[in-house]
Short mmCIF file of C-alpha atoms in Angstrom, two decimals:
data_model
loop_
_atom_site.label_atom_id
_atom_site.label_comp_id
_atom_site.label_asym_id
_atom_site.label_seq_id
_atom_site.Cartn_x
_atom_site.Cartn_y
_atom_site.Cartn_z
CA UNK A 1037 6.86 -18.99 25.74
CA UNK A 1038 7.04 -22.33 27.52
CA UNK A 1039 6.06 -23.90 24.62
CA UNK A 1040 8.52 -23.11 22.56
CA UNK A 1041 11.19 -23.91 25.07
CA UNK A 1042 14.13 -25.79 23.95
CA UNK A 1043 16.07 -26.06 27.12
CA UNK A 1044 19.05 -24.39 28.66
CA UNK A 1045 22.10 -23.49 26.76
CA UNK A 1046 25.02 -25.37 26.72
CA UNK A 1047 27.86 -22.89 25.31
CA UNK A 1048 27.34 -20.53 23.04
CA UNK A 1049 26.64 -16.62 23.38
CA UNK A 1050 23.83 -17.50 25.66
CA UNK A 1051 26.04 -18.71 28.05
CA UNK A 1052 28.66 -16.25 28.20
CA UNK A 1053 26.26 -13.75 28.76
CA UNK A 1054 24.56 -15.61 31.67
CA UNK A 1055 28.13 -15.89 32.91
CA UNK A 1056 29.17 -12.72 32.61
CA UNK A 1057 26.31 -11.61 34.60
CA UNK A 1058 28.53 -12.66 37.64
CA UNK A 1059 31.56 -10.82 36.41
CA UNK A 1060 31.24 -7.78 38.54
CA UNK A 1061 30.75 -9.12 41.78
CA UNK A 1062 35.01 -10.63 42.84
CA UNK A 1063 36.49 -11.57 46.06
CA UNK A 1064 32.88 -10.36 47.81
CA UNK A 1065 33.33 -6.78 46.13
CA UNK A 1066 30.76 -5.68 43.35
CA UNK A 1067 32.43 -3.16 40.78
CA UNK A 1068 31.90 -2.57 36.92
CA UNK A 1069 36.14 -3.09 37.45
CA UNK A 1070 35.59 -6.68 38.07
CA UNK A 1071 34.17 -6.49 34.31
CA UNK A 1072 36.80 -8.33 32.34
CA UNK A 1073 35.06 -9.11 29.09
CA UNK A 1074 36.66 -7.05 25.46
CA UNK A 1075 34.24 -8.64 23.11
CA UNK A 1076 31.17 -7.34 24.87
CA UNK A 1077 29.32 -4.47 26.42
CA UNK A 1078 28.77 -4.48 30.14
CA UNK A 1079 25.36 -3.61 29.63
CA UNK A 1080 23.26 -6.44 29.54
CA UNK A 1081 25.06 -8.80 31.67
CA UNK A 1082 24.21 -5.82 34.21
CA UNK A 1083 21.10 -6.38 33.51
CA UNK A 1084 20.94 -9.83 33.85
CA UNK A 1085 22.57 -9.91 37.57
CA UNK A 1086 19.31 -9.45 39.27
CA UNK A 1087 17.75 -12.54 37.47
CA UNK A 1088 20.70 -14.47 38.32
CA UNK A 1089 20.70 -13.37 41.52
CA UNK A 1090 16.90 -14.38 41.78
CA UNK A 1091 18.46 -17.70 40.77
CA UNK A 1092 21.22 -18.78 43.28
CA UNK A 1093 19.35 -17.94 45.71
CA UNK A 1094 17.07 -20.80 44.26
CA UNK A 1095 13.72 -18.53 44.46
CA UNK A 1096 13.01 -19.68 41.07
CA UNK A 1097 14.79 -21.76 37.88
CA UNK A 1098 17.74 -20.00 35.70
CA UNK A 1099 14.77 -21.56 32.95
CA UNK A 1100 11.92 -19.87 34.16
CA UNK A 1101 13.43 -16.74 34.94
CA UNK A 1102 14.88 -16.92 31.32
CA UNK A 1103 11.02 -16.73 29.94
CA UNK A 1104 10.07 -14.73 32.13
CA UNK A 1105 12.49 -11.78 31.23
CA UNK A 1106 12.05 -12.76 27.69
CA UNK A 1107 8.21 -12.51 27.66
CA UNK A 1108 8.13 -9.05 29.40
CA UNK A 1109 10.50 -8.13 26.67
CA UNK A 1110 7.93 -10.44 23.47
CA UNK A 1111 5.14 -8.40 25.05
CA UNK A 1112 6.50 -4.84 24.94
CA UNK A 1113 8.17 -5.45 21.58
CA UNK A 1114 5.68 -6.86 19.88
CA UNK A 1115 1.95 -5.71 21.54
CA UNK A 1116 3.33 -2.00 22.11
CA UNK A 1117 6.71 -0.98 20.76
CA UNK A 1118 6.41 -1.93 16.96
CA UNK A 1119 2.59 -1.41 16.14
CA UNK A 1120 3.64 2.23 17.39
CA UNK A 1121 5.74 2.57 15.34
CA UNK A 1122 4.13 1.41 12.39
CA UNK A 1123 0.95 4.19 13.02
CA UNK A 1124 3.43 6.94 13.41
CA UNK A 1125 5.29 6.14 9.72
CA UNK A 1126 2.04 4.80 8.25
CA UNK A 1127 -0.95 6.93 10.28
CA UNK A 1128 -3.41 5.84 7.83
CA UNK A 1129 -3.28 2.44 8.74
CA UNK A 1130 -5.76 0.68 10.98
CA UNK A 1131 -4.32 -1.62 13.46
CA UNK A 1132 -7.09 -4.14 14.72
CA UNK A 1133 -6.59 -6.69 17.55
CA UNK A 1134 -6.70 -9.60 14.79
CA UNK A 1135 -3.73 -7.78 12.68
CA UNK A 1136 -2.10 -7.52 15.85
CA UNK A 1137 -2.22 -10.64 16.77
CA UNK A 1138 -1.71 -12.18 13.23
CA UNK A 1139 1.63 -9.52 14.19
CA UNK A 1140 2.19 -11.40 17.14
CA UNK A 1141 1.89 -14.80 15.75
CA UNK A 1142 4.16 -14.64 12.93
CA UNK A 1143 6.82 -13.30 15.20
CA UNK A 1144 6.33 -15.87 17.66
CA UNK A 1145 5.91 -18.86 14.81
CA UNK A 1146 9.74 -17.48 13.58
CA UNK A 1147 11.30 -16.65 16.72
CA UNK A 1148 9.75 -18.09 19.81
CA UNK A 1149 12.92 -20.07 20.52
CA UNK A 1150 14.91 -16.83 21.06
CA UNK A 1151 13.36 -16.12 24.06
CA UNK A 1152 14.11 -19.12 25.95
CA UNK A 1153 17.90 -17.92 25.94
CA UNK A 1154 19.61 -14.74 27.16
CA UNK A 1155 20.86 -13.47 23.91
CA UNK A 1156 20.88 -9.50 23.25
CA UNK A 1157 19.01 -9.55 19.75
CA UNK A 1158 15.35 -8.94 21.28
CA UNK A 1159 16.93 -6.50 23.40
CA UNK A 1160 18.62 -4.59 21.62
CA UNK A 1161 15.54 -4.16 19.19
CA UNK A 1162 14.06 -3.47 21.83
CA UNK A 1163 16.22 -0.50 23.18
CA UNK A 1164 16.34 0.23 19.94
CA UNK A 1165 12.63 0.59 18.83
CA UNK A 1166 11.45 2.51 22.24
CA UNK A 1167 14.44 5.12 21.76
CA UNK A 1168 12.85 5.89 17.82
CA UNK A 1169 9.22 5.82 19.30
CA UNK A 1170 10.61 8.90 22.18
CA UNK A 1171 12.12 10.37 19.19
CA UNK A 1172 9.22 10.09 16.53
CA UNK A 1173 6.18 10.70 19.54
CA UNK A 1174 7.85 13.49 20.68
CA UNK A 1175 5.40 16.42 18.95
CA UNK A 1176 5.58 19.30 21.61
CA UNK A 1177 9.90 19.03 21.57
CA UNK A 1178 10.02 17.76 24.82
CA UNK A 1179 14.11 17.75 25.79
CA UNK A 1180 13.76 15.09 28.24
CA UNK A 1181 12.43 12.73 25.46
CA UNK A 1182 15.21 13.70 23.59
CA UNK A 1183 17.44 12.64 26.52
CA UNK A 1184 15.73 9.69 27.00
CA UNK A 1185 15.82 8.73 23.10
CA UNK A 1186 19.36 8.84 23.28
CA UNK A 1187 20.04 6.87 26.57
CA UNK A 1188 18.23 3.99 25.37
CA UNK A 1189 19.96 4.29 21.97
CA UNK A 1190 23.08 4.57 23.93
CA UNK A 1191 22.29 0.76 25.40
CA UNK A 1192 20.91 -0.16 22.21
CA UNK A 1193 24.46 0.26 21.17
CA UNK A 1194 26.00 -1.58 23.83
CA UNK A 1195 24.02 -4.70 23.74
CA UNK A 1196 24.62 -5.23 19.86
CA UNK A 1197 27.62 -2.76 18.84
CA UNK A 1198 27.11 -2.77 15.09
CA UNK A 1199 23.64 -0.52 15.64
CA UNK A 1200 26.74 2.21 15.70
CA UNK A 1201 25.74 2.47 12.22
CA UNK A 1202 22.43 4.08 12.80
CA UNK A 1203 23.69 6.47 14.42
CA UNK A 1204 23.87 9.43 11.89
CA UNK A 1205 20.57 8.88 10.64
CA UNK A 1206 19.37 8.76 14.83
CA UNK A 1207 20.86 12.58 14.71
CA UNK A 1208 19.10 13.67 11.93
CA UNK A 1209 15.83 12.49 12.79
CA UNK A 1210 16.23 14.16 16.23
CA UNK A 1211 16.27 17.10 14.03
CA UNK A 1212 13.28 16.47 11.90
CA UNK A 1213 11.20 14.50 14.44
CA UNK A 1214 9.41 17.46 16.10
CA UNK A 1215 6.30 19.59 14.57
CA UNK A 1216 6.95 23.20 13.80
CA UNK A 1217 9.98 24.77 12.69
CA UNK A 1218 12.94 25.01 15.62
CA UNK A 1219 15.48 28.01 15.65
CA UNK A 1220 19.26 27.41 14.69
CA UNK A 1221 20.32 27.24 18.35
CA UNK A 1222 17.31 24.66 19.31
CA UNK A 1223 18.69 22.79 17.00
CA UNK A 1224 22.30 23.09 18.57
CA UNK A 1225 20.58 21.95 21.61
CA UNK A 1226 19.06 19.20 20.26
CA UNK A 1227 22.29 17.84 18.82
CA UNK A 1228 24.14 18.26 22.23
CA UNK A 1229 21.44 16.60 24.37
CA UNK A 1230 21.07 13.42 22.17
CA UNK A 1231 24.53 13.17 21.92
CA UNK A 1232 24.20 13.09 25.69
CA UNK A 1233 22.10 11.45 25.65
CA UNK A 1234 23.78 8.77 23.78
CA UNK A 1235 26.96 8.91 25.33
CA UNK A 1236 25.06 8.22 29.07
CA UNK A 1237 25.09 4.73 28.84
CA UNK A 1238 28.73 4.49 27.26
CA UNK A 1239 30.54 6.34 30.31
CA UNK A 1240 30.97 3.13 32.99
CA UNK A 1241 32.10 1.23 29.70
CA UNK A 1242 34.85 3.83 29.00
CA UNK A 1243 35.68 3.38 32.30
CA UNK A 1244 35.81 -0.48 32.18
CA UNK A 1245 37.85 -0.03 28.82
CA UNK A 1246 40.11 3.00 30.65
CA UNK A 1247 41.09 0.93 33.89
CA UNK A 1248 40.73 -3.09 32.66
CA UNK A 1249 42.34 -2.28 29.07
CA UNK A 1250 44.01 0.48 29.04
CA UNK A 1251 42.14 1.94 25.79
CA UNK A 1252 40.35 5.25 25.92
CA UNK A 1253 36.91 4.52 24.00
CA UNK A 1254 33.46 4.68 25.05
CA UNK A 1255 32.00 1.64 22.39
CA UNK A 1256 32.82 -1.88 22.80
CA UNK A 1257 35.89 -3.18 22.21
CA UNK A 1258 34.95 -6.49 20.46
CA UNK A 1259 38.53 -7.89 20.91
CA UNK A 1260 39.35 -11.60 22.09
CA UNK A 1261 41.87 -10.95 24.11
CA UNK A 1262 42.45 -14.29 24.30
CA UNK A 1263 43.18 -14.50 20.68
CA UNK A 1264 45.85 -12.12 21.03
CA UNK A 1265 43.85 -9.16 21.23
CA UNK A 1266 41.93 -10.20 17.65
CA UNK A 1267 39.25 -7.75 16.57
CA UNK A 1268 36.18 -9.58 16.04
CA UNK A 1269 34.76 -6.77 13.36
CA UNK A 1270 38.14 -7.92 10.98
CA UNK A 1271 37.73 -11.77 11.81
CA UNK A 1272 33.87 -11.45 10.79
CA UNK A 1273 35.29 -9.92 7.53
CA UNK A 1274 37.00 -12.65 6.82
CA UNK A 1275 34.91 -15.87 8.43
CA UNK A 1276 32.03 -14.63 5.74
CA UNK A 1277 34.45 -15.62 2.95
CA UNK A 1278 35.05 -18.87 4.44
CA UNK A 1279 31.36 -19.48 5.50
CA UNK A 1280 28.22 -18.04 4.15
CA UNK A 1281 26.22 -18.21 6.94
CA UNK A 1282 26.57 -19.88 10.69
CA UNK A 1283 23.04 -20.99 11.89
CA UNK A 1284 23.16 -22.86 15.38
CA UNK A 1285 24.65 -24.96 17.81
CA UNK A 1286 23.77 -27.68 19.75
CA UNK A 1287 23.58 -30.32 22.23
CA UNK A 1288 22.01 -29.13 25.30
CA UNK A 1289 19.62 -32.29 24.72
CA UNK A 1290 21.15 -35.87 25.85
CA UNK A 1291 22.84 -37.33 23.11
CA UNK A 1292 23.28 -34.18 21.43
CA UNK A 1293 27.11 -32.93 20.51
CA UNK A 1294 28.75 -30.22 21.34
CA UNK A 1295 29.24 -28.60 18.06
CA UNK A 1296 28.37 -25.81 15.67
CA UNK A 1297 26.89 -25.76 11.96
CA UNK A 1298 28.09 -23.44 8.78
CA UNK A 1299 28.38 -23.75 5.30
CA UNK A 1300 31.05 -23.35 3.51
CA UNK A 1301 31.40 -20.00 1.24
CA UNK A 1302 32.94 -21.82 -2.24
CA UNK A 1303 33.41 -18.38 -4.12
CA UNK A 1304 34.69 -16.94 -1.04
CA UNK A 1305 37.25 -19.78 -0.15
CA UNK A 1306 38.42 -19.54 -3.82
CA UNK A 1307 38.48 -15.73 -4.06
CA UNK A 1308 40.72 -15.58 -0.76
CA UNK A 1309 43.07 -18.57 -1.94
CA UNK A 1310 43.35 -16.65 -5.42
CA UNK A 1311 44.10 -13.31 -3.40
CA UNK A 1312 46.96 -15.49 -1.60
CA UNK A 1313 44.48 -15.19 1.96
CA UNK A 1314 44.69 -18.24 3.73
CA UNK A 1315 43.66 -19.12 7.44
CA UNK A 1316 45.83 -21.97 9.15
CA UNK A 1317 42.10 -22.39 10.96
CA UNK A 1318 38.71 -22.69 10.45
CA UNK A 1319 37.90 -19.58 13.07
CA UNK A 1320 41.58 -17.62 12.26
CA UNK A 1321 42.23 -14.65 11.36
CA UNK A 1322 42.06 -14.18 8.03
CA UNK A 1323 42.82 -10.53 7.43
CA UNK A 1324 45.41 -8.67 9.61
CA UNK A 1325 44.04 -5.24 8.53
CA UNK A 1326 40.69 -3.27 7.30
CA UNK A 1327 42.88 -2.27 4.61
CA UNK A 1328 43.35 -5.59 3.03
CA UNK A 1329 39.92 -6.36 2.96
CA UNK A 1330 39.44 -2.92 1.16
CA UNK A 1331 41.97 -4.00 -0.95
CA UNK A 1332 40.14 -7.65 -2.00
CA UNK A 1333 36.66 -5.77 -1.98
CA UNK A 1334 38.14 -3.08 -4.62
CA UNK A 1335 40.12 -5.40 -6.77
CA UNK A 1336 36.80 -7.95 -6.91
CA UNK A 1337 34.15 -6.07 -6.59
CA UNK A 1338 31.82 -8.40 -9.29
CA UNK A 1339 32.72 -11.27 -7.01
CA UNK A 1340 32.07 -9.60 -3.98
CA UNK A 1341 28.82 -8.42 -4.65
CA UNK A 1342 27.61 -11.44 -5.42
CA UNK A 1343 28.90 -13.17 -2.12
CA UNK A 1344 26.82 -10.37 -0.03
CA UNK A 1345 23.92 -10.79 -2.21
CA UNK A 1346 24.19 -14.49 -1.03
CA UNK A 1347 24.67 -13.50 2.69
CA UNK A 1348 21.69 -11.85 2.66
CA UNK A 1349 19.57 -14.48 1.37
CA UNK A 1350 20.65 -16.44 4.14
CA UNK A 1351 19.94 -13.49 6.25
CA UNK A 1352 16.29 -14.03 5.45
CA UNK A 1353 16.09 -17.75 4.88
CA UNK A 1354 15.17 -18.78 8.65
CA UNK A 1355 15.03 -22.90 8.92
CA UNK A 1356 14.49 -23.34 12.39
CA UNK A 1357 13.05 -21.00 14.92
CA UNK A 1358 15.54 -21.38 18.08
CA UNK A 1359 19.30 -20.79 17.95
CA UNK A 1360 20.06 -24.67 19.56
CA UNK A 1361 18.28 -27.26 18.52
CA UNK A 1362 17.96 -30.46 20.08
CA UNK A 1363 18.97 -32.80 17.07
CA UNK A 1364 21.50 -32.44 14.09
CA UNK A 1365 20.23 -29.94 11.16
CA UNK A 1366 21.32 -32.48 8.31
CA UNK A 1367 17.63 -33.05 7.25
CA UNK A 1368 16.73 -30.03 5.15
CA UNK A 1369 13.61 -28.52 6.46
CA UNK A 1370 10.44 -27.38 4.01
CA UNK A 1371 7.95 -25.64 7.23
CA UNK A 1372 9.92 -22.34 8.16
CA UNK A 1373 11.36 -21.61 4.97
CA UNK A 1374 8.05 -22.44 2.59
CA UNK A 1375 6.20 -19.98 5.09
CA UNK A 1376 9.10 -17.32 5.31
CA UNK A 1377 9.26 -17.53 1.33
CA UNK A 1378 5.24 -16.38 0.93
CA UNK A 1379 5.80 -13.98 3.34
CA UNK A 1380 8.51 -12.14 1.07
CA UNK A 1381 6.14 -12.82 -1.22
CA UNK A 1382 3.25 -11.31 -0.23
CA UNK A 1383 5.59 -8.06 1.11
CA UNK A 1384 6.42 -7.90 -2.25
CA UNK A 1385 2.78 -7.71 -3.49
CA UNK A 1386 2.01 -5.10 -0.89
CA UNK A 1387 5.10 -3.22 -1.23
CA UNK A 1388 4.35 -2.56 -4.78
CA UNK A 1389 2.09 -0.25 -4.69
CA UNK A 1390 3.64 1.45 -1.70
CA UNK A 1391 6.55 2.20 -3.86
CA UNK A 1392 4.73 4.03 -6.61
CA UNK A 1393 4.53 6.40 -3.87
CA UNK A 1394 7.98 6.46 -2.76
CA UNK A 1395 8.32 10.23 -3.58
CA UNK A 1396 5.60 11.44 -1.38
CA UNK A 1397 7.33 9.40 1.79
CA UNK A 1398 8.04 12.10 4.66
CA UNK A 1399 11.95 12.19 4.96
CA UNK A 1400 11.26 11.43 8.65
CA UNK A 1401 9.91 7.86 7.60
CA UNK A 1402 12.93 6.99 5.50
CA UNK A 1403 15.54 8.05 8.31
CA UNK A 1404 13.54 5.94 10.90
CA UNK A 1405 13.90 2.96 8.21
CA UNK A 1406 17.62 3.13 7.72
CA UNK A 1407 17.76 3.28 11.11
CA UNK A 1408 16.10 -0.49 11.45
CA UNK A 1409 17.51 -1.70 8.25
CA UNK A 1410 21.48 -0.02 8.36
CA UNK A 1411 22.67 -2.67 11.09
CA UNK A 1412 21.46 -5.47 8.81
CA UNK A 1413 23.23 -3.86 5.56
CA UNK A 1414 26.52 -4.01 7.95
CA UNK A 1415 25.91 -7.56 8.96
CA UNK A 1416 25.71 -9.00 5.23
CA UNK A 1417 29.27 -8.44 5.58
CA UNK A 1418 30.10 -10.77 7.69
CA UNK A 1419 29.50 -14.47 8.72
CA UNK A 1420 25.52 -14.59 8.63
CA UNK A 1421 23.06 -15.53 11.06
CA UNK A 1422 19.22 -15.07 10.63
CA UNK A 1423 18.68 -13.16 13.81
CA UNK A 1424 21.13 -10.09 12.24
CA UNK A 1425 17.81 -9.69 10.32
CA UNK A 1426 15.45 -9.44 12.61
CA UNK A 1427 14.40 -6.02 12.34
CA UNK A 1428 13.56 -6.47 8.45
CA UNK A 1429 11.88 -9.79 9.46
CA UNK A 1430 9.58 -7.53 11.95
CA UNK A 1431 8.95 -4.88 9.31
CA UNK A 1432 7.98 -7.46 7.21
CA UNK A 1433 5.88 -9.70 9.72
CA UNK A 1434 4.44 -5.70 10.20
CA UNK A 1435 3.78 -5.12 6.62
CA UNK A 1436 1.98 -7.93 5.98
CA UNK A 1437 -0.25 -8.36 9.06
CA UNK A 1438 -1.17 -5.01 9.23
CA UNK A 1439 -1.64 -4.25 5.50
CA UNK A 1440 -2.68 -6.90 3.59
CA UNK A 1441 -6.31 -6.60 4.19
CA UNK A 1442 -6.50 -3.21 2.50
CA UNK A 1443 -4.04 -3.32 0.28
CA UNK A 1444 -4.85 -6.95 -1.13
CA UNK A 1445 -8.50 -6.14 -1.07
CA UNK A 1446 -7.92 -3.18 -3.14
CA UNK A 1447 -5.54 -3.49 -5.42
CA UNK A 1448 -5.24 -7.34 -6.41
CA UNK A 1449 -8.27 -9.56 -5.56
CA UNK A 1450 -10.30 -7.20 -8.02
CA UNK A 1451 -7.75 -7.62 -10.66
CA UNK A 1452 -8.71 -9.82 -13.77
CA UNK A 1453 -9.01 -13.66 -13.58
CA UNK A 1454 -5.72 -14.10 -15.72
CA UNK A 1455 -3.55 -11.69 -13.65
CA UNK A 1456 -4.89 -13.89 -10.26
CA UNK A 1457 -3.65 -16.96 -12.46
CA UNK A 1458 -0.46 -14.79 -13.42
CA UNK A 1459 0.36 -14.16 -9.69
CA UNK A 1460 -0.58 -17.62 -8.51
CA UNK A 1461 2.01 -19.05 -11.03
CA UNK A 1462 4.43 -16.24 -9.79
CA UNK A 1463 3.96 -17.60 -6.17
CA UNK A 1464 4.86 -21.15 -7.34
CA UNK A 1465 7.93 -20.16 -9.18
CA UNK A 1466 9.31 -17.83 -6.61
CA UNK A 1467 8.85 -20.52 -3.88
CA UNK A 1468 10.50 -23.09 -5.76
CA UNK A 1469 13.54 -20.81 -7.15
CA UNK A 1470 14.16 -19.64 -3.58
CA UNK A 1471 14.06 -23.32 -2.34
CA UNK A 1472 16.15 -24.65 -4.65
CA UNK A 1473 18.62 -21.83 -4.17
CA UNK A 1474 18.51 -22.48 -0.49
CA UNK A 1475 19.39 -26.25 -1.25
CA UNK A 1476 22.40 -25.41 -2.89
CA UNK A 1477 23.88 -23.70 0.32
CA UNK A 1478 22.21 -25.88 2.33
CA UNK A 1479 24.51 -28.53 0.42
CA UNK A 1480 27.48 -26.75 1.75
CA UNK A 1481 26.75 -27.62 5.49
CA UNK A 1482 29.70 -28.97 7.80
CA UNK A 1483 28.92 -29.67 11.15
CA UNK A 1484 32.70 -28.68 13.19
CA UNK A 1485 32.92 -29.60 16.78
CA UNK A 1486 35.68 -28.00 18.68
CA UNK A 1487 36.28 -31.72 20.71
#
């Protein structure tokens, strides 16, 4: 990791978790009271006490304890969690050290930045990904993996509240996840002990929320209650119409300014000023109520769908590999995204075949899918960053490096010269289309600075 590192944070969400890590601990008392923070879970902060901790009592750097958490988290996720995963929904596949390190590689190469800052993503994908694998691995109906399953969902849910959305599909799959058939009131039991489960890790922030807020709810509140009480769900809503995507911030390096990058969202700006929505600020509220935006979404819905379809382009088109970078992002970069763009590329290839198949896919594997893929849908909706992708960037980084081989070998290098020439030429207009297409946002680009 240390060579990836990009120094410390200077603002951002990096810091305010790092902060909030000393939030419970006031006047010499700890208590999850002392928790003050609406827009996020108390979860990881908690987590991220002892390494502070560790810290100020200067037995080692805020950096290197940073890594350090970050590795042990690279390592499970990538060497452990996710190859699992990939044998159980695709058992016929042969995972070899060099495919798993190709794995490895390709999600470093993207993302290696990420982990030189305490942000929840990799987390949360992490929590995430272990409480599938209890689920999916659980053949003899175990109830304590069940339990378990739904605990680290629970905190999944915590560290990055819109994975509330995979929640449905999480219940079902508890159903369908174990061999044999179950009886109607196993399956009752099921239910109740994932919802348990689930619900575990939610009770000390209903109490934070029942005592600190007054509100009776055992999810994140994602208010800024500093921004009189502003729900960050409806001000994401309408941010993505004014901006298309929000990639970094920085100047932790000298010389660098404090400041934060976008692109402006022309069809959005002009759909919300013919709609009469206007914003007396860049980061205002633009809608007061889920019902408006309903309202703009069902009145527009051409417009609209091609504004998300845009969102998630830049969902997937990664230019840099670290959330604060040490230099201005003016220049437009040609490494990252010609790379990214023959990896969707070569998913495609492999994918094809796959989906002559799609009938015969267990219903098991397509839950555990929209499970990965659901929080990503949600986030197209509002003001994009790349790392709301990230687990369709690791199924794809999984795809490729664990497929291609037999796949490739199989069912396109022993095609005819001319379709090898077809392809090639395919490649070389699909690379240039999605780079030109990423110029045009990437003309949009304002660089604000809240000084």
């Amino acid at each position: 990791m240390i060579f990836g590192y990009h120094g410390p944070g200077v603002g951002g969400d990096a810091d305010v978790y790092w902060g909030l890590a000393s939030r419970f601990r006031k006047d010499g008392n700890l208590s999850l009271l002392n928790f003050d923070s609406s827009l996020r879970g108390y979860l990881f902060p908690l987590l991220l006490m002892p390494i502070k901790a560790i810290v100020y009592f200067d037995f080692a750097s805020q950096s290197f304890m940073t890594i350090l958490f970050n590795s042990i988290i690279a390592a499970i996720l990538f060497g452990f969690v996710v190859p699992k995963l990939y044998l159980i929904i695709r058992p016929s596949c042969i995972i070899t050290p060099i495919k798993l390190i190709l794995f490895t590689g390709l999600s470093l190469f993207f993302w290696i930045g990420y982990f030189n800052y305490t942000l929840t993503d990799f987390p949360a994908m992490l929590f995430l990904g272990l409480s599938l694998l209890m689920l999916l691995n659980n053949n003899n109906n175990k109830i304590i993996f069940i339990l378990i399953a739904g605990i680290l969902f629970g905190a999944a849910v915590n560290f990055r509240p819109v994975y509330i959305i995979s929640v449905p599909f999480f219940i079902i799959i508890s159903q369908y996840s174990i061999k044999g058939e179950l009886k109607f009131f196993r399956k009752i039991l099921n239910f109740v002990i994932i919802i348990v489960g689930i619900g575990l890790p939610m009770l000390p922030q209903l109490y934070i929320n029942n005592k600190v807020f007054k509100e009776n709810t055992p999810l994140v509140l994602t208010k800024n209650q500093t921004d009189r009480g502003t729900d960050l769900l409806l001000a994401q809503l309408g941010w993505a119409l004014q901006m298309q995507k929000f990639e970094t911030a920085f100047g932790s390096a000298p010389g660098g300014r404090n400041a934060v990058v976008f692109y402006r969202n022309p069809a959005g700006n002009r759909l919300l000023n013919d709609n009469g929505y206007k914003s007396s600020k860049l980061w205002g509220v633009v809608f007061t109520s889920k019902t408006q935006y309903l309202e703009l979404v069902a009145n527009n819905p051409i417009e609209m769908v091609g504004i998300y379809l845009r969102q998630a382009f830049n969902g997937f088109d990664q230019h840099h590999n670290t959330p604060y970078i040490r230099r201005p992002i003016q220049d437009f970069t040609l490494l990252l995204p010609v790379v990214n763009y023959t990896i969707w590329f070569g998913v495609l290839l492999l994918a094809w075949p796959m989906l002559r198949n799609v009938k015969s896919i267990p219903i098991v594997n397509i839950l555990a899918i929209l499970i990965l893929i659901s929080p990503c849908i949600v986030a197209s909706l509002m003001a994009m960053e790349t790392r709301f992708f990230i687990p369709i960037h690791l199924i794809m980084y999984a795809l490729l490096s664990f497929e291609w081989k037999s796949i490739m070998l199989n069912k396109w290098l022993n095609k005819d010269i001319y379709v090898k020439i077809f392809v090639v030429c395919c490649y070389i207009c699909f690379v240039i289309l999605c780079l030109r297409f990423s110029w045009l946002i990437h003309e949009q680009q304002y660089i604000w600075s809240p000084n």
